[in-house]
Amino acid sequence: MAILEACLLAKRFGPVTAVEEVSLTVAEGEIAGLLGPNGAGKSTTLHMLLGLVTPDSGSVRLFGLDLDRHRTEVLSQVNFSAGYLGLPGVLQVREVLDAFARLYGLRHPARRVAEVVGLLDIGSLLKRKVIDLSSGQQTRVHLAKALLNEPRLLVLDEPTAALDPDTGDRVRRLLVDLARESGRAMLITSHNMREVERMCDRIHFMSAGRIVASGTAAELAADFEVADLEEVFLKVARQ
Amino acid sequence: MTLDMTTVPETTTVLPPLSAAARRRRISGVVRRDLASLRRSPIRIFEIVFWPTIELVVWGFVTVYLQASKVPFVVSMLLGAVLLWQILHRASNEVAIGFLEDIWSRNLLNMHVTPLTTTEYLSGLIVFSLTKVVFSVAMMGTMAYLLYGFGILTIGVALVPFMGLLLVLGWSLAIVAISCVLRFGEGAQVIAWSLVFVFQPIAGVFYPVSVLPSGLQVVASFVPATHVFQGMRDVLGGAAIPWDRMAAAAALDVVYVALALALYTVTLRHARAKGRLSRFGE
């Protein structure tokens, strides 16, 4: 079943076309990657899928429901994490997680917070203020926040960008396990091509606001007649 | 294929999103977050005490001076005005600050991708602001009694409608200020601090509106606070509670709240359409 269906999304900001005719679907248990050079329209696309930006045309359906008309129902089963977002810096990590557990309307906030703290191995950070954490630690807290409501769709913008290789590897494995075992769908942007190759079932390349290629990592490499995804990226970026 | 609501199965983790329990839980998320934020910000606790104290001390000495000049009722009227003004000022500022803190911490987008509705978000900010207003007024009331012998309770039962009407006006002004920030960006946050002061000279906080030019008197009659502060002077002067004024203020409050919510809805829609909401995450 399609968790996410975006159909012919378009967005212009004044004279600039940010996104044009973007259509994509993400199925249950699928990890999809959205790649492209800076300014390709990835963030605008993600923000339209989350209802932060209203498309000029096109539609977004999540779990078969129109996002605009069923915002509260839909967003209770979606979550988002992005490196460029912050969390209230003066709060302790446990206070942040408690607040978001409630904002997502969880039945048992304390119990679920304890579970995600275990998953992300951040027990030692609970009593520390967010502002005092390293960027890698903050990323883990963001990911913990993103898992609180056991989202059926998880949207991640550069999920492991600030993590060291060991922690990055653990987080990637955790995310892949979550998708495989619980059928969670994920949509990920990343500039780490090895990460995308390892994690994503399907990859969409964006350039100048459009999806210019889609497929598995192997299919894309074959289509572009190159060895790997990194070279596909370079070809797309330099076209 | 169009699927019905059964395609969003209830989970053991999340309360049914449209249930009253889920709504209460989400509002409690906003309130608990802001309370935790206040607890961990000594500067903000200091600010709650500092500004009302300064205002009370300055106006208190002015009243002592005027009292020595044999101006009748001056202590109670000026100190009553200072205390009621603080309710309006705090109610407006605290709600706006709750919103601005989301911008300052780049947390606004996180809030907007939760299932939290506009009503729930604003309700959370309002409930939190109420705790600060109550604390602030209780502290000022105690000081006014200890320093100048003025008991705010001498206003009597009229204090309840006076406070309620000013709180509602303050919250509606905060929603207007938040809308301005959404529309014009962070640069407009000065409006959050200053909007309430536009009403201070017009509403006749410290003097009767009869001293205003006739044109401004007409404008003042459309400000709910005008009726509250005049009502306070009437009550402290020995008259009965002017219920006609209270009714007028209540009706105006309803109009102010409705207009503020409409403005917020329009500006949020505009911010989403123009991509301005996304820019608060940059």
Short mmCIF file of C-alpha atoms in Angstrom, two decimals:
data_model
loop_
_atom_site.label_atom_id
_atom_site.label_comp_id
_atom_site.label_asym_id
_atom_site.label_seq_id
_atom_site.Cartn_x
_atom_site.Cartn_y
_atom_site.Cartn_z
CA MET A 1 0.00 0.00 0.00
CA ALA A 2 1.25 3.50 -0.80
CA ILE A 3 1.99 5.43 2.37
CA LEU A 4 2.82 8.60 0.46
CA GLU A 5 1.53 9.66 -2.93
CA ALA A 6 2.66 12.99 -4.33
CA CYS A 7 1.24 13.88 -7.71
CA LEU A 8 2.56 16.58 -10.05
CA LEU A 9 3.72 18.96 -7.34
CA ALA A 10 4.78 22.41 -8.49
CA LYS A 11 6.02 25.43 -6.57
CA ARG A 12 7.23 28.81 -7.74
CA PHE A 13 8.64 31.55 -5.54
CA GLY A 14 8.25 34.72 -7.62
CA PRO A 15 10.17 34.19 -10.84
CA VAL A 16 11.97 31.09 -9.52
CA THR A 17 10.59 27.64 -10.22
CA ALA A 18 11.58 25.64 -7.15
CA VAL A 19 9.70 22.42 -7.97
CA GLU A 20 7.99 21.32 -11.18
CA GLU A 21 5.90 18.23 -11.93
CA VAL A 22 7.29 16.15 -9.08
CA SER A 23 5.46 12.88 -8.54
CA LEU A 24 6.61 10.14 -6.22
CA THR A 25 5.26 7.38 -4.05
CA VAL A 26 6.66 5.64 -1.01
CA ALA A 27 5.28 2.23 -0.11
CA GLU A 28 4.96 0.59 3.29
CA GLY A 29 8.36 -0.63 4.48
CA GLU A 30 10.16 1.21 1.70
CA ILE A 31 13.10 3.55 2.18
CA ALA A 32 13.19 6.10 -0.60
CA GLY A 33 16.01 8.53 -1.22
CA LEU A 34 15.64 12.03 -2.63
CA LEU A 35 18.97 13.23 -3.98
CA GLY A 36 20.23 16.18 -5.90
CA PRO A 37 22.61 19.12 -5.80
CA ASN A 38 22.01 22.15 -3.62
CA GLY A 39 19.04 24.14 -4.89
CA ALA A 40 17.56 21.18 -6.74
CA GLY A 41 14.28 21.50 -4.85
CA LYS A 42 14.65 18.66 -2.32
CA SER A 43 13.83 20.67 0.80
CA THR A 44 10.90 22.45 -0.85
CA THR A 45 9.57 19.05 -1.94
CA LEU A 46 9.94 17.63 1.58
CA HIS A 47 8.25 20.70 3.05
CA MET A 48 5.32 20.32 0.66
CA LEU A 49 5.00 16.67 1.68
CA LEU A 50 4.86 17.77 5.33
CA GLY A 51 2.42 20.64 4.79
CA LEU A 52 4.93 23.37 5.62
CA VAL A 53 4.71 24.74 2.08
CA THR A 54 1.49 24.77 0.07
CA PRO A 55 2.01 23.56 -3.49
CA ASP A 56 0.86 25.83 -6.32
CA SER A 57 -0.55 22.72 -7.98
CA GLY A 58 -0.57 18.99 -7.45
CA SER A 59 -1.63 16.92 -4.47
CA VAL A 60 -0.18 15.13 -1.47
CA ARG A 61 -1.92 12.10 -0.03
CA LEU A 62 -0.69 10.27 3.04
CA PHE A 63 -2.22 6.91 4.01
CA GLY A 64 -4.79 7.64 1.29
CA LEU A 65 -5.87 10.93 2.89
CA ASP A 66 -5.50 14.43 1.56
CA LEU A 67 -2.88 16.17 3.72
CA ASP A 68 -4.53 19.55 3.58
CA ARG A 69 -7.94 18.29 4.70
CA HIS A 70 -6.81 15.71 7.28
CA ARG A 71 -3.78 17.43 8.71
CA THR A 72 -4.15 16.36 12.36
CA GLU A 73 -4.91 12.69 11.62
CA VAL A 74 -2.12 12.41 9.07
CA LEU A 75 0.59 14.25 10.99
CA SER A 76 -0.01 12.13 14.10
CA GLN A 77 1.57 9.27 12.12
CA VAL A 78 4.37 11.18 10.43
CA ASN A 79 7.58 12.57 11.88
CA PHE A 80 10.46 14.65 10.60
CA SER A 81 14.05 15.29 11.49
CA ALA A 82 16.41 17.74 9.84
CA GLY A 83 19.86 18.90 10.77
CA TYR A 84 18.98 22.53 10.16
CA LEU A 85 16.22 22.55 12.77
CA GLY A 86 16.79 23.22 16.44
CA LEU A 87 15.17 22.18 19.68
CA PRO A 88 14.53 24.43 22.70
CA GLY A 89 18.12 24.83 23.84
CA VAL A 90 17.52 25.60 27.51
CA LEU A 91 15.51 22.43 28.06
CA GLN A 92 16.96 19.17 29.25
CA VAL A 93 16.75 16.32 26.76
CA ARG A 94 14.12 14.50 28.85
CA GLU A 95 11.98 17.67 28.93
CA VAL A 96 12.20 18.03 25.16
CA LEU A 97 11.20 14.42 24.61
CA ASP A 98 8.40 14.64 27.16
CA ALA A 99 7.03 17.78 25.43
CA PHE A 100 7.10 16.21 21.97
CA ALA A 101 5.62 12.95 23.27
CA ARG A 102 2.66 15.02 24.38
CA LEU A 103 2.57 17.14 21.22
CA TYR A 104 2.13 13.89 19.27
CA GLY A 105 -0.65 12.85 21.66
CA LEU A 106 1.04 9.68 22.90
CA ARG A 107 -0.94 7.44 25.25
CA HIS A 108 1.99 6.80 27.58
CA PRO A 109 4.56 9.57 27.09
CA ALA A 110 7.00 8.46 29.81
CA ARG A 111 7.04 4.84 28.67
CA ARG A 112 7.62 5.73 25.03
CA VAL A 113 10.33 8.27 25.90
CA ALA A 114 12.15 5.50 27.81
CA GLU A 115 11.90 3.23 24.74
CA VAL A 116 13.35 5.73 22.25
CA VAL A 117 16.05 6.71 24.74
CA GLY A 118 17.08 3.05 24.78
CA LEU A 119 16.91 2.77 20.97
CA LEU A 120 19.15 5.78 20.43
CA ASP A 121 21.35 5.08 23.46
CA ILE A 122 20.96 8.59 24.86
CA GLY A 123 20.26 7.72 28.50
CA SER A 124 23.37 9.58 29.61
CA LEU A 125 22.12 12.77 27.93
CA LEU A 126 18.69 12.94 29.55
CA LYS A 127 19.57 15.51 32.20
CA ARG A 128 21.72 17.66 29.96
CA LYS A 129 20.48 20.82 28.28
CA VAL A 130 20.13 20.57 24.50
CA ILE A 131 22.32 23.64 24.06
CA ASP A 132 25.21 21.87 25.81
CA LEU A 133 25.20 18.86 23.48
CA SER A 134 27.58 18.28 20.60
CA SER A 135 26.04 18.35 17.12
CA GLY A 136 26.23 14.54 16.95
CA GLN A 137 24.43 14.20 20.27
CA GLN A 138 21.80 16.70 19.14
CA THR A 139 21.26 14.66 15.99
CA ARG A 140 20.55 11.59 18.11
CA VAL A 141 18.06 13.57 20.19
CA HIS A 142 16.38 14.78 16.97
CA LEU A 143 16.13 11.17 15.80
CA ALA A 144 14.71 10.10 19.17
CA LYS A 145 12.09 12.85 18.81
CA ALA A 146 11.34 11.61 15.30
CA LEU A 147 10.68 8.06 16.51
CA LEU A 148 8.47 8.99 19.48
CA ASN A 149 5.12 8.47 17.75
CA GLU A 150 6.26 5.29 15.92
CA PRO A 151 5.60 7.14 12.65
CA ARG A 152 4.36 5.22 9.67
CA LEU A 153 6.25 7.72 7.52
CA LEU A 154 9.55 9.12 8.67
CA VAL A 155 10.99 12.04 6.70
CA LEU A 156 14.67 12.62 7.33
CA ASP A 157 16.73 15.45 5.90
CA GLU A 158 20.42 14.46 6.19
CA PRO A 159 19.81 12.08 9.11
CA THR A 160 23.41 11.15 9.86
CA ALA A 161 25.27 14.26 8.68
CA ALA A 162 26.71 15.20 12.08
CA LEU A 163 27.37 11.67 13.37
CA ASP A 164 30.73 9.95 13.67
CA PRO A 165 31.15 6.84 11.46
CA ASP A 166 30.38 4.41 14.28
CA THR A 167 27.23 6.17 15.48
CA GLY A 168 26.20 6.86 11.89
CA ASP A 169 26.47 3.16 11.11
CA ARG A 170 24.39 2.22 14.18
CA VAL A 171 21.71 4.76 13.29
CA ARG A 172 21.56 3.56 9.67
CA ARG A 173 21.16 -0.01 10.87
CA LEU A 174 18.44 1.02 13.31
CA LEU A 175 16.51 2.85 10.60
CA VAL A 176 16.80 -0.03 8.12
CA ASP A 177 15.67 -2.50 10.81
CA LEU A 178 12.69 -0.28 11.65
CA ALA A 179 11.65 -0.20 8.01
CA ARG A 180 12.08 -3.93 7.49
CA GLU A 181 10.57 -5.15 10.75
CA SER A 182 7.73 -2.72 11.35
CA GLY A 183 6.93 -1.69 7.80
CA ARG A 184 7.71 1.98 8.42
CA ALA A 185 8.18 4.02 5.26
CA MET A 186 11.02 6.50 5.08
CA LEU A 187 11.95 9.33 2.77
CA ILE A 188 15.54 10.45 3.14
CA THR A 189 17.73 13.13 1.68
CA SER A 190 21.48 12.80 1.99
CA HIS A 191 24.69 13.84 0.34
CA ASN A 192 26.35 10.64 1.56
CA MET A 193 26.05 8.39 -1.48
CA ARG A 194 27.30 5.28 0.30
CA GLU A 195 24.62 5.77 2.91
CA VAL A 196 21.95 6.09 0.26
CA GLU A 197 23.21 3.01 -1.58
CA ARG A 198 23.12 1.01 1.65
CA MET A 199 19.75 2.19 2.89
CA CYS A 200 17.45 3.10 0.04
CA ASP A 201 15.26 0.74 -1.95
CA ARG A 202 14.52 3.42 -4.50
CA ILE A 203 16.25 6.67 -5.31
CA HIS A 204 14.90 9.80 -6.98
CA PHE A 205 17.37 12.30 -8.41
CA MET A 206 16.27 15.91 -8.57
CA SER A 207 17.76 18.67 -10.64
CA ALA A 208 16.40 22.16 -11.29
CA GLY A 209 13.15 21.33 -9.51
CA ARG A 210 12.38 18.11 -11.40
CA ILE A 211 12.89 14.43 -10.78
CA VAL A 212 15.24 13.50 -13.59
CA ALA A 213 15.91 9.85 -12.74
CA SER A 214 14.47 7.16 -10.47
CA GLY A 215 15.42 3.60 -9.68
CA THR A 216 17.59 1.43 -7.47
CA ALA A 217 21.23 2.38 -7.06
CA ALA A 218 22.25 -0.37 -9.50
CA GLU A 219 19.62 0.64 -12.07
CA LEU A 220 20.68 4.28 -11.94
CA ALA A 221 24.37 3.42 -12.32
CA ALA A 222 23.51 1.24 -15.33
CA ASP A 223 21.26 3.91 -16.89
CA PHE A 224 23.96 6.57 -16.57
CA GLU A 225 26.70 4.08 -17.58
CA VAL A 226 28.81 4.78 -14.52
CA ALA A 227 30.22 2.68 -11.69
CA ASP A 228 28.26 3.94 -8.69
CA LEU A 229 25.78 6.45 -7.26
CA GLU A 230 28.45 9.06 -6.59
CA GLU A 231 29.19 9.26 -10.30
CA VAL A 232 25.48 9.40 -11.08
CA PHE A 233 25.24 12.37 -8.73
CA LEU A 234 28.15 14.13 -10.45
CA LYS A 235 26.64 13.54 -13.88
CA VAL A 236 23.24 14.87 -12.79
CA ALA A 237 24.75 17.88 -11.02
CA ARG A 238 26.88 18.83 -14.02
CA GLN A 239 24.28 18.32 -16.72
CA MET B 1 -7.26 4.99 -4.99
CA THR B 2 -9.08 6.98 -2.33
CA LEU B 3 -9.11 5.27 1.03
CA ASP B 4 -11.28 6.11 3.97
CA MET B 5 -10.18 6.86 7.54
CA THR B 6 -9.84 3.17 8.31
CA THR B 7 -6.55 3.30 6.42
CA VAL B 8 -5.06 5.27 9.33
CA PRO B 9 -5.31 2.50 11.90
CA GLU B 10 -5.28 3.40 15.55
CA THR B 11 -2.02 2.50 17.17
CA THR B 12 -1.20 1.57 20.72
CA THR B 13 1.25 4.47 20.81
CA VAL B 14 -0.85 7.45 19.78
CA LEU B 15 -4.23 8.52 21.15
CA PRO B 16 -6.96 8.89 18.48
CA PRO B 17 -5.77 12.23 17.05
CA LEU B 18 -9.15 13.96 17.05
CA SER B 19 -10.14 12.79 20.54
CA ALA B 20 -10.47 15.19 23.45
CA ALA B 21 -7.78 13.24 25.31
CA ALA B 22 -5.32 13.74 22.44
CA ARG B 23 -6.13 17.45 22.28
CA ARG B 24 -5.57 17.85 26.05
CA ARG B 25 -2.32 15.90 25.77
CA ARG B 26 -1.05 18.14 22.96
CA ILE B 27 -1.96 21.34 24.83
CA SER B 28 -0.19 19.97 27.90
CA GLY B 29 2.88 19.48 25.70
CA VAL B 30 3.01 23.21 24.93
CA VAL B 31 2.40 24.20 28.56
CA ARG B 32 4.94 21.78 30.05
CA ARG B 33 7.56 22.78 27.52
CA ASP B 34 7.12 26.48 28.31
CA LEU B 35 7.09 25.87 32.05
CA ALA B 36 10.31 23.86 31.76
CA SER B 37 11.79 26.62 29.64
CA LEU B 38 10.88 29.21 32.28
CA ARG B 39 12.30 27.07 35.07
CA ARG B 40 15.62 26.80 33.26
CA SER B 41 15.87 30.51 32.35
CA PRO B 42 16.80 32.57 35.42
CA ILE B 43 16.88 35.71 33.29
CA ARG B 44 13.22 35.29 32.39
CA ILE B 45 12.25 34.71 36.00
CA PHE B 46 14.20 37.84 36.91
CA GLU B 47 12.34 39.74 34.19
CA ILE B 48 8.94 38.77 35.61
CA VAL B 49 9.94 40.37 38.90
CA PHE B 50 12.08 43.26 37.67
CA TRP B 51 9.81 45.27 35.34
CA PRO B 52 6.64 45.16 37.43
CA THR B 53 8.69 46.14 40.49
CA ILE B 54 10.25 49.13 38.72
CA GLU B 55 6.88 50.25 37.42
CA LEU B 56 5.25 49.90 40.81
CA VAL B 57 8.01 51.76 42.62
CA VAL B 58 8.03 54.68 40.15
CA TRP B 59 4.26 55.10 40.10
CA GLY B 60 4.07 54.47 43.81
CA PHE B 61 6.31 57.45 44.53
CA VAL B 62 4.36 59.59 42.05
CA THR B 63 1.18 58.77 43.98
CA VAL B 64 2.85 59.52 47.30
CA TYR B 65 3.82 62.94 45.92
CA LEU B 66 0.33 63.63 44.54
CA GLN B 67 -1.29 62.45 47.75
CA ALA B 68 0.80 64.99 49.63
CA SER B 69 -0.69 67.57 47.22
CA LYS B 70 -4.17 66.52 48.47
CA VAL B 71 -5.37 64.97 45.19
CA PRO B 72 -8.27 62.69 46.24
CA PHE B 73 -8.30 58.94 45.49
CA VAL B 74 -4.95 59.27 43.75
CA VAL B 75 -3.20 56.36 45.44
CA SER B 76 -5.85 53.79 44.75
CA MET B 77 -6.56 54.98 41.22
CA LEU B 78 -2.98 55.13 40.02
CA LEU B 79 -1.85 51.95 41.73
CA GLY B 80 -5.01 50.17 40.58
CA ALA B 81 -4.22 51.30 37.04
CA VAL B 82 -0.61 50.10 37.33
CA LEU B 83 -1.74 46.67 38.49
CA LEU B 84 -4.43 46.25 35.87
CA TRP B 85 -2.11 47.53 33.16
CA GLN B 86 0.36 44.81 34.11
CA ILE B 87 -2.32 42.21 33.47
CA LEU B 88 -2.88 43.49 29.95
CA HIS B 89 0.83 43.96 29.27
CA ARG B 90 1.85 40.52 30.59
CA ALA B 91 -1.00 38.67 28.90
CA SER B 92 0.05 40.14 25.56
CA ASN B 93 3.80 39.76 25.94
CA GLU B 94 3.93 36.26 27.42
CA VAL B 95 1.91 34.65 24.63
CA ALA B 96 4.01 36.42 21.99
CA ILE B 97 7.24 35.39 23.72
CA GLY B 98 6.13 31.75 23.78
CA PHE B 99 5.83 31.90 19.99
CA LEU B 100 9.08 33.85 19.54
CA GLU B 101 10.97 31.26 21.57
CA ASP B 102 10.06 28.70 18.94
CA ILE B 103 11.59 30.99 16.33
CA TRP B 104 14.71 31.78 18.36
CA SER B 105 15.41 28.09 18.94
CA ARG B 106 14.60 27.18 15.28
CA ASN B 107 11.90 24.88 16.64
CA LEU B 108 8.93 26.39 14.82
CA LEU B 109 8.98 23.86 11.96
CA ASN B 110 9.14 20.99 14.45
CA MET B 111 5.95 22.37 15.99
CA HIS B 112 4.24 22.73 12.61
CA VAL B 113 4.86 19.11 11.61
CA THR B 114 3.18 17.82 14.77
CA PRO B 115 -0.58 17.16 14.78
CA LEU B 116 -1.01 20.22 16.99
CA THR B 117 -3.81 22.46 15.67
CA THR B 118 -3.74 26.26 15.70
CA THR B 119 -6.33 26.33 18.48
CA GLU B 120 -4.34 23.87 20.59
CA TYR B 121 -1.08 25.74 20.07
CA LEU B 122 -2.59 29.10 21.01
CA SER B 123 -4.44 27.52 23.95
CA GLY B 124 -1.17 26.12 25.27
CA LEU B 125 0.54 29.51 25.01
CA ILE B 126 -2.42 31.18 26.73
CA VAL B 127 -2.59 28.71 29.61
CA PHE B 128 1.13 29.15 30.18
CA SER B 129 0.86 32.94 30.04
CA LEU B 130 -1.88 32.79 32.65
CA THR B 131 0.47 31.22 35.20
CA LYS B 132 2.95 34.05 34.70
CA VAL B 133 0.28 36.76 34.86
CA VAL B 134 -1.10 35.36 38.11
CA PHE B 135 2.39 35.17 39.63
CA SER B 136 3.28 38.66 38.47
CA VAL B 137 0.06 40.29 39.70
CA ALA B 138 0.17 38.47 43.04
CA MET B 139 3.69 39.73 43.58
CA MET B 140 2.83 43.30 42.59
CA GLY B 141 -0.35 43.28 44.66
CA THR B 142 1.63 42.21 47.73
CA MET B 143 4.23 44.91 47.13
CA ALA B 144 1.57 47.59 46.63
CA TYR B 145 0.03 46.63 49.94
CA LEU B 146 3.31 46.48 51.84
CA LEU B 147 4.83 49.67 50.36
CA TYR B 148 1.81 51.93 49.88
CA GLY B 149 -1.00 50.31 51.84
CA PHE B 150 -3.04 49.75 48.70
CA GLY B 151 -4.87 46.42 48.63
CA ILE B 152 -5.87 45.39 45.11
CA LEU B 153 -8.82 43.54 46.62
CA THR B 154 -10.34 46.91 47.57
CA ILE B 155 -11.54 46.94 43.95
CA GLY B 156 -13.82 44.17 45.19
CA VAL B 157 -15.71 41.68 43.06
CA ALA B 158 -15.28 43.95 40.03
CA LEU B 159 -11.68 42.77 39.90
CA VAL B 160 -12.85 39.49 38.30
CA PRO B 161 -14.47 41.00 35.17
CA PHE B 162 -11.75 43.67 34.96
CA MET B 163 -8.99 41.05 34.91
CA GLY B 164 -10.85 38.70 32.59
CA LEU B 165 -11.56 41.43 30.04
CA LEU B 166 -7.96 42.64 30.05
CA LEU B 167 -6.57 39.11 29.74
CA VAL B 168 -8.67 38.42 26.67
CA LEU B 169 -7.65 41.72 25.09
CA GLY B 170 -3.97 40.98 25.83
CA TRP B 171 -4.19 37.54 24.23
CA SER B 172 -5.85 38.93 21.11
CA LEU B 173 -3.10 41.56 20.77
CA ALA B 174 -0.50 38.77 21.13
CA ILE B 175 -2.14 36.82 18.30
CA VAL B 176 -1.99 39.95 16.13
CA ALA B 177 1.72 40.37 16.99
CA ILE B 178 2.41 36.70 16.15
CA SER B 179 0.60 37.15 12.85
CA CYS B 180 2.79 40.16 12.03
CA VAL B 181 5.94 38.09 12.66
CA LEU B 182 4.59 35.29 10.46
CA ARG B 183 3.82 37.80 7.71
CA PHE B 184 6.88 40.05 7.85
CA GLY B 185 9.53 37.80 9.39
CA GLU B 186 11.68 38.01 12.50
CA GLY B 187 12.29 41.72 11.99
CA ALA B 188 8.70 42.33 13.02
CA GLN B 189 9.20 40.89 16.49
CA VAL B 190 9.49 44.43 17.86
CA ILE B 191 5.71 44.55 17.35
CA ALA B 192 5.37 41.77 19.91
CA TRP B 193 6.86 44.06 22.57
CA SER B 194 5.29 47.32 21.54
CA LEU B 195 1.79 46.69 20.18
CA VAL B 196 0.16 46.83 23.61
CA PHE B 197 1.67 50.26 24.29
CA VAL B 198 -0.29 51.73 21.36
CA PHE B 199 -3.35 51.24 23.56
CA GLN B 200 -1.93 52.82 26.71
CA PRO B 201 -2.53 56.50 25.82
CA ILE B 202 -5.82 55.81 24.01
CA ALA B 203 -7.40 53.61 26.69
CA GLY B 204 -7.00 56.19 29.42
CA VAL B 205 -5.07 53.88 31.69
CA PHE B 206 -3.89 56.63 34.05
CA TYR B 207 -6.41 59.39 33.23
CA PRO B 208 -10.02 59.67 32.10
CA VAL B 209 -10.51 59.61 28.34
CA SER B 210 -12.35 62.92 28.67
CA VAL B 211 -8.93 64.61 28.57
CA LEU B 212 -8.31 63.23 25.08
CA PRO B 213 -9.19 65.20 21.91
CA SER B 214 -12.75 64.41 20.81
CA GLY B 215 -11.61 62.33 17.80
CA LEU B 216 -9.46 60.12 20.01
CA GLN B 217 -12.32 59.74 22.48
CA VAL B 218 -14.33 58.09 19.71
CA VAL B 219 -11.42 55.76 18.96
CA ALA B 220 -11.05 55.03 22.68
CA SER B 221 -14.67 53.93 22.93
CA PHE B 222 -13.81 51.02 20.61
CA VAL B 223 -10.99 49.80 22.88
CA PRO B 224 -12.15 47.27 25.52
CA ALA B 225 -9.51 48.47 27.98
CA THR B 226 -11.01 51.98 27.98
CA HIS B 227 -14.18 50.65 29.60
CA VAL B 228 -12.24 48.57 32.10
CA PHE B 229 -10.01 51.40 33.32
CA GLN B 230 -12.91 53.86 33.49
CA GLY B 231 -14.89 51.21 35.33
CA MET B 232 -12.06 50.80 37.80
CA ARG B 233 -12.02 54.55 38.49
CA ASP B 234 -15.80 54.49 38.97
CA VAL B 235 -15.62 51.61 41.44
CA LEU B 236 -12.71 53.09 43.39
CA GLY B 237 -14.65 56.39 43.48
CA GLY B 238 -17.47 54.60 45.29
CA ALA B 239 -19.84 53.89 42.40
CA ALA B 240 -21.39 50.52 41.59
CA ILE B 241 -19.85 48.24 38.97
CA PRO B 242 -20.75 49.79 35.59
CA TRP B 243 -22.17 46.66 33.97
CA ASP B 244 -23.02 48.54 30.79
CA ARG B 245 -19.32 49.31 30.35
CA MET B 246 -18.38 45.72 31.16
CA ALA B 247 -20.85 44.46 28.55
CA ALA B 248 -19.42 46.86 25.97
CA ALA B 249 -15.87 45.71 26.77
CA ALA B 250 -16.90 42.05 26.55
CA ALA B 251 -18.55 42.59 23.16
CA LEU B 252 -15.46 44.42 21.90
CA ASP B 253 -13.24 41.62 23.23
CA VAL B 254 -15.21 39.10 21.19
CA VAL B 255 -14.69 41.22 18.07
CA TYR B 256 -10.95 41.65 18.80
CA VAL B 257 -10.45 37.90 19.33
CA ALA B 258 -12.38 37.00 16.19
CA LEU B 259 -10.37 39.49 14.11
CA ALA B 260 -7.07 38.32 15.62
CA LEU B 261 -7.82 34.64 14.91
CA ALA B 262 -8.91 35.48 11.36
CA LEU B 263 -5.69 37.43 10.83
CA TYR B 264 -3.62 34.54 12.19
CA THR B 265 -5.38 32.04 9.91
CA VAL B 266 -4.83 34.22 6.85
CA THR B 267 -1.17 34.94 7.64
CA LEU B 268 -0.40 31.27 8.37
CA ARG B 269 -1.96 30.29 5.04
CA HIS B 270 0.03 33.05 3.34
CA ALA B 271 3.26 31.96 5.09
CA ARG B 272 2.77 28.42 3.82
CA ALA B 273 1.94 29.59 0.31
CA LYS B 274 4.93 31.93 0.04
CA GLY B 275 7.41 29.57 1.74
CA ARG B 276 7.92 32.01 4.61
CA LEU B 277 7.17 29.36 7.22
CA SER B 278 10.03 27.21 5.91
CA ARG B 279 12.42 30.13 6.23
CA PHE B 280 11.93 30.19 10.00
CA GLY B 281 13.90 26.92 9.98
CA GLU B 282 16.93 28.41 8.24
#
